[in-house]
CSV table of C-alpha atoms in Angstrom, one decimal:
chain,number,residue,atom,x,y,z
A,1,UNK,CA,11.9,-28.4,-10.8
A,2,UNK,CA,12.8,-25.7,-9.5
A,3,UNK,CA,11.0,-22.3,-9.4
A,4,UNK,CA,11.7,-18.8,-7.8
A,5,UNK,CA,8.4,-16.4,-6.6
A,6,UNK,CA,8.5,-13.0,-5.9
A,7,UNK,CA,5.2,-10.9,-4.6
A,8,UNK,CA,4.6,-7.9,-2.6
A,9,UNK,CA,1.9,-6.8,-0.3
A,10,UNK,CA,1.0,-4.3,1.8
A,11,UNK,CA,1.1,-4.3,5.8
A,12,UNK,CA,-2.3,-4.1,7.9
A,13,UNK,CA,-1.9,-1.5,9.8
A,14,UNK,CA,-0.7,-1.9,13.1
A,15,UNK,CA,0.6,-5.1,12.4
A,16,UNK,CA,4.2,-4.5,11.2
A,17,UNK,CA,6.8,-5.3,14.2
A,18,UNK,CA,5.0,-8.9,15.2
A,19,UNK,CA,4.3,-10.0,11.1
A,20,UNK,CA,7.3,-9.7,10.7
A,21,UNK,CA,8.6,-11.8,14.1
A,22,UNK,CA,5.9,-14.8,13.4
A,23,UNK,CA,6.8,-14.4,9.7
A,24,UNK,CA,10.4,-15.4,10.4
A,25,UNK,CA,10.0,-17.8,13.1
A,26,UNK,CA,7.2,-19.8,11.0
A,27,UNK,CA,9.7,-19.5,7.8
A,28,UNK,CA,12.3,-21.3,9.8
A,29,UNK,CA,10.2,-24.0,10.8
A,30,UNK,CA,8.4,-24.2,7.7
A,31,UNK,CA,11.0,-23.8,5.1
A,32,UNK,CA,13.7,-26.5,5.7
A,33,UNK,CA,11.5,-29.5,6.1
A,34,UNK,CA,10.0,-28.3,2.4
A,35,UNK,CA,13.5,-27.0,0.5
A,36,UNK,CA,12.3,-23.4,0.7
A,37,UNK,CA,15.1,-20.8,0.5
A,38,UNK,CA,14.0,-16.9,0.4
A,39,UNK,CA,14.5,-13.3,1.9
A,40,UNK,CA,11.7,-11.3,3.1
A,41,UNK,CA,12.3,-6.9,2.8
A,42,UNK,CA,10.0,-5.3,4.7
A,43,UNK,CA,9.0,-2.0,5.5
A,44,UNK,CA,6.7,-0.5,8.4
A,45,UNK,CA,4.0,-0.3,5.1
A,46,UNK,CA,5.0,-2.9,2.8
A,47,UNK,CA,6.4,-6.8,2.0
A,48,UNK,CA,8.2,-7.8,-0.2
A,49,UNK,CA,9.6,-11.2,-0.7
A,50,UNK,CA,11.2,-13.7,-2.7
A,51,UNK,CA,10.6,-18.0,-2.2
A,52,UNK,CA,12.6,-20.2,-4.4
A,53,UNK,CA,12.4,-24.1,-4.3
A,54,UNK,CA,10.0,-27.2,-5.6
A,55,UNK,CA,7.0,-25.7,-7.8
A,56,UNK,CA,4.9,-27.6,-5.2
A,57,UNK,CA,6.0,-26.2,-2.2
A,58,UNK,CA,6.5,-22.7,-3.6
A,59,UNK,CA,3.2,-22.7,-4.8
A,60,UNK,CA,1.1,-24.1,-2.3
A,61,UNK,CA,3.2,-21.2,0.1
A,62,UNK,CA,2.0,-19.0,-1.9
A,63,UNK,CA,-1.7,-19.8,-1.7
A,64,UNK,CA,-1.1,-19.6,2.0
A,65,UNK,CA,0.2,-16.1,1.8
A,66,UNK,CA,-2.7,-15.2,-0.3
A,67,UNK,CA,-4.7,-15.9,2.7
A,68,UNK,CA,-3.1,-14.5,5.3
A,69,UNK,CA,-4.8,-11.8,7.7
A,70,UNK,CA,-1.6,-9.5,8.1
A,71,UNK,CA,-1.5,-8.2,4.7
A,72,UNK,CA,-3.4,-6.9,1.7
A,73,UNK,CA,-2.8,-6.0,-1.5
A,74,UNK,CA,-0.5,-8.9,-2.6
A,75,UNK,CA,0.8,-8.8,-6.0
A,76,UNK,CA,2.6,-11.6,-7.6
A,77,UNK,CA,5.6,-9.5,-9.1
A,78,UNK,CA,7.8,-12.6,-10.8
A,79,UNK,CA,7.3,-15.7,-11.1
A,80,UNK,CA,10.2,-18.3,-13.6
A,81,UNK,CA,11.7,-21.3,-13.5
A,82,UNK,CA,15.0,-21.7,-12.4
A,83,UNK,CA,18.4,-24.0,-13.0
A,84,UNK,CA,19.8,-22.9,-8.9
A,85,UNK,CA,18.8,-20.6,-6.5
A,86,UNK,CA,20.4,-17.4,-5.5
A,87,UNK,CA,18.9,-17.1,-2.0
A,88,UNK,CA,20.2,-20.7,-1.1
A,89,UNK,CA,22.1,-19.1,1.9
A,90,UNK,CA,18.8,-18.2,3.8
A,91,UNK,CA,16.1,-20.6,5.1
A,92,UNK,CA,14.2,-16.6,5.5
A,93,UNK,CA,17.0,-13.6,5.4
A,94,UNK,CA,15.1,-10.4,6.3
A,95,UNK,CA,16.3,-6.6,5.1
A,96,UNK,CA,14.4,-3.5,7.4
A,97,UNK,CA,14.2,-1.3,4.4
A,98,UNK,CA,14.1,1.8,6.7
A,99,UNK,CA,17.8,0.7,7.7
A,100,UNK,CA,18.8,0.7,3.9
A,101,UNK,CA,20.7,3.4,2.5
A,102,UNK,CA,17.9,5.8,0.6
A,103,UNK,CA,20.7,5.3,-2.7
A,104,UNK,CA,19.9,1.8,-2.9
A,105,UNK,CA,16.6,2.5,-3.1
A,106,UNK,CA,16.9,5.0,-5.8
A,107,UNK,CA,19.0,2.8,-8.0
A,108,UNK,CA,15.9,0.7,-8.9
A,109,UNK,CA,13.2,3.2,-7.7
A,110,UNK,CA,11.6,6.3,-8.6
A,111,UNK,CA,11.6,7.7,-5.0
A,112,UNK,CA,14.1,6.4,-1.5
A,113,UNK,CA,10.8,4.5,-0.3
A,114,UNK,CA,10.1,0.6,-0.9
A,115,UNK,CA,7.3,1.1,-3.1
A,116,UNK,CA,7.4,-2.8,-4.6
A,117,UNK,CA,3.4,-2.3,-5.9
A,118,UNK,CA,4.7,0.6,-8.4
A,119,UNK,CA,8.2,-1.6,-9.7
A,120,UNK,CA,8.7,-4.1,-12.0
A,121,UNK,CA,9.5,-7.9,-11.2
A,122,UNK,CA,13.2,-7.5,-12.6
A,123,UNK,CA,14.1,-3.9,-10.7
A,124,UNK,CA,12.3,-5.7,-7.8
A,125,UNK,CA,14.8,-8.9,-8.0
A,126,UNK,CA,18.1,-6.6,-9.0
A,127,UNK,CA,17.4,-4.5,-5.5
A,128,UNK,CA,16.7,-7.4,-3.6
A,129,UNK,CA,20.5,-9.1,-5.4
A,130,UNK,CA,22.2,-5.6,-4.1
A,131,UNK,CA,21.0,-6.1,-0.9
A,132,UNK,CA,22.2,-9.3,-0.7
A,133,UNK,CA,25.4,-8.0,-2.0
A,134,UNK,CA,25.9,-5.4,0.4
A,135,UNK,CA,25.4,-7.9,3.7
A,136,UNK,CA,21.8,-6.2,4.0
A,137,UNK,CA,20.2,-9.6,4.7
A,138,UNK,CA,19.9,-11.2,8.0
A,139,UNK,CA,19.4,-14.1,9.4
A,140,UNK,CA,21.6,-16.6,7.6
A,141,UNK,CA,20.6,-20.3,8.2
């Protein structure tokens, strides 16, 4: 069964530019070996990122992030089952939100800053989908 996780957390301070390096580089070791497909936004403040594959996998990744030292604050924003992925393309895609166009932001957003703890699940998906649309992503494996 399939199953597609979206949370958010915020960034310890200080930690941004190498989270984010390690958080990619263990993603791509990680995530192939366990069917794992997913795209991580970040900020210099905030996470936000979506895992689809096995409930098993996704899950017990998800405990992980709980525990992790380089954030706080994680909120589990949507969580469904799914017939097929929509990230399938990315073992971990990444989008800099400070290099996204403050619009797209707005479109699902009340202000042109990531702000995933004060969004809903769905607007939280539908901005990560335009991303994704508009070749924001990176890091296609």
């Amino acid at each position: 069964m399939l199953v597609r996780l979206l949370y958010a957390s915020r960034v310890v301070a200080g930690a941004a530019p190498e989270a984010i390096h390690d958080i990619i580089q263990q993603a791509q070791a990680h995530n192939p070996q366990h069917g794992i497909t997913g795209i991580l936004c970040h900020s210099e403040r905030v996470f936000m990122q979506v895992l689809e594959g096995g409930r098993e996998p996704i899950n017990a990744l998800y405990g992980q992030i709980l525990r992790d030292p380089r954030h706080t604050d994680v909120v589990l924003l949507h969580y469904e089952e799914i017939n097929e992925r929509r990230y399938a393309c990315w073992t971990m895609g990444q989008a800099n939100l400070a290099k996204v166009n403050a619009s797209i932001l707005l479109r699902f957003s009340t202000l042109p800053e990531l702000n995933p703890h004060a969004m809903s699940g769905k607007n939280s998906l539908a901005l990560i989908d335009e991303l994704a649309a508009s070749a924001a992503i990176i890091g296609r494996a």
